[in-house]
């Protein structure tokens, strides 16, 4: 069953926990992630990112997402992640994504507001919720410094765009960290939580440290995005073991991804959610 992200993220905001957001890149990954949610008996956010279009285009992603959501035994949010092309984001909202992200965070503030508000107005007319980003989440900890989201800018941005959730920069980075786990700005998370009316999102959750992420969820982050850790779990299975057949390898990869996804449900205390 497909649902909007609003219900579960607003519940997480009130309850002091977070939902994991899992990017999928093929049939194996979406099956494994959904199995984790069903094992935990909790809703799931399944996300396709625009940057993965060369591997899995938007039509394929929607077909997979809809197919498995219709057969799922838990509610499914089907999310379009890091959409930088407003027209692609609008198309996704019109064709089946129940949640979308417009990412104009590289633009200056007023342009980000303009692009985001246009997407929000369109998507809200379809009943689709919108996530946006303010601040800057780096690409890795060694060569791209994160700029923490400013509280005043975040509140102004939400007020002017009417966005449903906000991705904020708190010290995490996309991809693989080169110098250990990052140092997160928990004080900033709490300031944003108290000032910003909508649920807060953390990008770059992979390898940020379980203790960091658990504290971030308790401090006010309601959704934490995980991709690299899941992809590496599948990759490491192939690197570290020999299997008698391709199907044995695929089964082992699916099991590894499922196990890690379950682990993140535990780290984020998502079991606090009640239907």
PDB file of C-alpha atoms in Angstrom, residues 6-117:
ATOM      1  CA  UNK A   6       3.493  13.209   6.009  1.00  0.00           C
ATOM      2  CA  UNK A   7       1.838  10.857   8.489  1.00  0.00           C
ATOM      3  CA  UNK A   8       4.930   8.902   9.442  1.00  0.00           C
ATOM      4  CA  UNK A   9       7.378  11.814   9.488  1.00  0.00           C
ATOM      5  CA  UNK A  10       5.119  14.014  11.587  1.00  0.00           C
ATOM      6  CA  UNK A  11       4.673  11.106  13.973  1.00  0.00           C
ATOM      7  CA  UNK A  12       8.455  10.717  14.181  1.00  0.00           C
ATOM      8  CA  UNK A  13       8.847  14.445  14.833  1.00  0.00           C
ATOM      9  CA  UNK A  14       6.525  14.188  17.825  1.00  0.00           C
ATOM     10  CA  UNK A  15       7.976  10.922  19.087  1.00  0.00           C
ATOM     11  CA  UNK A  16      11.701  11.622  18.938  1.00  0.00           C
ATOM     12  CA  UNK A  17      12.707   8.885  16.507  1.00  0.00           C
ATOM     13  CA  UNK A  18      13.420   8.588  12.791  1.00  0.00           C
ATOM     14  CA  UNK A  19      12.481   6.529   9.762  1.00  0.00           C
ATOM     15  CA  UNK A  20      15.191   5.081   7.548  1.00  0.00           C
ATOM     16  CA  UNK A  21      15.065   6.074   3.899  1.00  0.00           C
ATOM     17  CA  UNK A  22      16.500   3.330   1.688  1.00  0.00           C
ATOM     18  CA  UNK A  23      17.576   3.966  -1.889  1.00  0.00           C
ATOM     19  CA  UNK A  24      16.962   1.062  -4.241  1.00  0.00           C
ATOM     20  CA  UNK A  25      18.871   0.425  -7.447  1.00  0.00           C
ATOM     21  CA  UNK A  26      17.406  -2.855  -8.706  1.00  0.00           C
ATOM     22  CA  UNK A  27      14.961  -5.665  -7.920  1.00  0.00           C
ATOM     23  CA  UNK A  28      17.305  -7.286  -5.386  1.00  0.00           C
ATOM     24  CA  UNK A  29      17.715  -4.149  -3.305  1.00  0.00           C
ATOM     25  CA  UNK A  30      14.037  -3.211  -3.213  1.00  0.00           C
ATOM     26  CA  UNK A  31      13.065  -6.752  -2.234  1.00  0.00           C
ATOM     27  CA  UNK A  32      15.667  -6.870   0.518  1.00  0.00           C
ATOM     28  CA  UNK A  33      14.709  -3.483   1.949  1.00  0.00           C
ATOM     29  CA  UNK A  34      11.013  -4.318   1.878  1.00  0.00           C
ATOM     30  CA  UNK A  35      11.690  -7.642   3.603  1.00  0.00           C
ATOM     31  CA  UNK A  36      13.405  -5.735   6.413  1.00  0.00           C
ATOM     32  CA  UNK A  37      10.356  -3.509   6.882  1.00  0.00           C
ATOM     33  CA  UNK A  38       8.019  -6.494   6.866  1.00  0.00           C
ATOM     34  CA  UNK A  39      10.192  -8.328   9.388  1.00  0.00           C
ATOM     35  CA  UNK A  40       9.996  -5.247  11.623  1.00  0.00           C
ATOM     36  CA  UNK A  41       6.304  -4.693  10.829  1.00  0.00           C
ATOM     37  CA  UNK A  42       6.993  -1.024  10.130  1.00  0.00           C
ATOM     38  CA  UNK A  43       6.395   1.360   7.211  1.00  0.00           C
ATOM     39  CA  UNK A  44       9.210   1.913   4.742  1.00  0.00           C
ATOM     40  CA  UNK A  45      10.498   4.771   2.601  1.00  0.00           C
ATOM     41  CA  UNK A  46      11.755   3.350  -0.693  1.00  0.00           C
ATOM     42  CA  UNK A  47      13.611   5.913  -2.767  1.00  0.00           C
ATOM     43  CA  UNK A  48      14.955   6.249  -6.267  1.00  0.00           C
ATOM     44  CA  UNK A  49      17.526   8.999  -6.856  1.00  0.00           C
ATOM     45  CA  UNK A  50      17.783  10.995 -10.074  1.00  0.00           C
ATOM     46  CA  UNK A  51      21.562  10.458 -10.081  1.00  0.00           C
ATOM     47  CA  UNK A  52      20.951   6.714 -10.579  1.00  0.00           C
ATOM     48  CA  UNK A  53      19.015   7.255 -13.798  1.00  0.00           C
ATOM     49  CA  UNK A  54      21.786   5.786 -15.949  1.00  0.00           C
ATOM     50  CA  UNK A  55      21.488   2.534 -13.984  1.00  0.00           C
ATOM     51  CA  UNK A  56      17.719   2.522 -13.449  1.00  0.00           C
ATOM     52  CA  UNK A  57      15.596   5.088 -15.236  1.00  0.00           C
ATOM     53  CA  UNK A  58      12.538   6.731 -13.718  1.00  0.00           C
ATOM     54  CA  UNK A  59      10.038   4.522 -15.572  1.00  0.00           C
ATOM     55  CA  UNK A  60      11.772   1.358 -14.395  1.00  0.00           C
ATOM     56  CA  UNK A  61      12.023   2.733 -10.859  1.00  0.00           C
ATOM     57  CA  UNK A  62       8.314   3.552 -10.745  1.00  0.00           C
ATOM     58  CA  UNK A  63       7.354   0.158 -12.148  1.00  0.00           C
ATOM     59  CA  UNK A  64       9.439  -1.633  -9.523  1.00  0.00           C
ATOM     60  CA  UNK A  65       8.223   0.595  -6.713  1.00  0.00           C
ATOM     61  CA  UNK A  66       4.549   0.248  -7.590  1.00  0.00           C
ATOM     62  CA  UNK A  67       4.828  -3.501  -8.165  1.00  0.00           C
ATOM     63  CA  UNK A  68       6.339  -4.217  -4.759  1.00  0.00           C
ATOM     64  CA  UNK A  69       4.298  -1.613  -2.879  1.00  0.00           C
ATOM     65  CA  UNK A  70       1.060  -3.189  -4.079  1.00  0.00           C
ATOM     66  CA  UNK A  71       2.171  -6.538  -2.673  1.00  0.00           C
ATOM     67  CA  UNK A  72       3.717  -5.226   0.535  1.00  0.00           C
ATOM     68  CA  UNK A  73       2.338  -6.070   3.966  1.00  0.00           C
ATOM     69  CA  UNK A  74       3.438  -2.691   5.336  1.00  0.00           C
ATOM     70  CA  UNK A  75       2.777   0.889   4.160  1.00  0.00           C
ATOM     71  CA  UNK A  76       5.239   2.158   1.541  1.00  0.00           C
ATOM     72  CA  UNK A  77       6.330   5.713   0.791  1.00  0.00           C
ATOM     73  CA  UNK A  78       7.671   5.815  -2.775  1.00  0.00           C
ATOM     74  CA  UNK A  79      10.094   8.724  -2.852  1.00  0.00           C
ATOM     75  CA  UNK A  80      11.966  10.523  -5.639  1.00  0.00           C
ATOM     76  CA  UNK A  81      15.307  11.501  -4.104  1.00  0.00           C
ATOM     77  CA  UNK A  82      17.568  14.455  -4.998  1.00  0.00           C
ATOM     78  CA  UNK A  83      15.602  15.629  -7.996  1.00  0.00           C
ATOM     79  CA  UNK A  84      17.551  18.493  -9.511  1.00  0.00           C
ATOM     80  CA  UNK A  85      15.397  18.823 -12.636  1.00  0.00           C
ATOM     81  CA  UNK A  86      12.052  20.416 -11.626  1.00  0.00           C
ATOM     82  CA  UNK A  87      10.278  19.001 -14.659  1.00  0.00           C
ATOM     83  CA  UNK A  88      11.451  15.470 -13.856  1.00  0.00           C
ATOM     84  CA  UNK A  89      10.289  15.909 -10.254  1.00  0.00           C
ATOM     85  CA  UNK A  90       6.871  17.102 -11.426  1.00  0.00           C
ATOM     86  CA  UNK A  91       6.633  14.195 -13.851  1.00  0.00           C
ATOM     87  CA  UNK A  92       7.449  11.778 -11.045  1.00  0.00           C
ATOM     88  CA  UNK A  93       4.765  13.282  -8.822  1.00  0.00           C
ATOM     89  CA  UNK A  94       2.211  13.023 -11.618  1.00  0.00           C
ATOM     90  CA  UNK A  95       3.045   9.378 -12.367  1.00  0.00           C
ATOM     91  CA  UNK A  96       3.177   7.635  -9.025  1.00  0.00           C
ATOM     92  CA  UNK A  97       5.746   8.869  -6.530  1.00  0.00           C
ATOM     93  CA  UNK A  98       3.958   9.736  -3.281  1.00  0.00           C
ATOM     94  CA  UNK A  99       6.828  11.925  -2.087  1.00  0.00           C
ATOM     95  CA  UNK A 100       9.423  13.891  -4.034  1.00  0.00           C
ATOM     96  CA  UNK A 101      12.531  15.928  -3.302  1.00  0.00           C
ATOM     97  CA  UNK A 102      13.422  19.025  -5.248  1.00  0.00           C
ATOM     98  CA  UNK A 103      17.075  19.807  -4.631  1.00  0.00           C
ATOM     99  CA  UNK A 104      17.972  23.360  -5.603  1.00  0.00           C
ATOM    100  CA  UNK A 105      20.366  23.733  -2.673  1.00  0.00           C
ATOM    101  CA  UNK A 106      23.246  24.662  -4.955  1.00  0.00           C
ATOM    102  CA  UNK A 107      21.385  27.803  -6.001  1.00  0.00           C
ATOM    103  CA  UNK A 108      21.419  30.983  -3.952  1.00  0.00           C
ATOM    104  CA  UNK A 109      18.609  31.332  -1.395  1.00  0.00           C
ATOM    105  CA  UNK A 110      16.028  33.283  -3.408  1.00  0.00           C
ATOM    106  CA  UNK A 111      16.439  31.016  -6.439  1.00  0.00           C
ATOM    107  CA  UNK A 112      16.124  27.925  -4.241  1.00  0.00           C
ATOM    108  CA  UNK A 113      12.893  29.375  -2.846  1.00  0.00           C
ATOM    109  CA  UNK A 114      11.566  30.156  -6.323  1.00  0.00           C
ATOM    110  CA  UNK A 115      12.287  26.682  -7.734  1.00  0.00           C
ATOM    111  CA  UNK A 116      11.043  24.881  -4.638  1.00  0.00           C
ATOM    112  CA  UNK A 117       7.807  26.867  -4.363  1.00  0.00           C
TER     113      UNK A 117
END
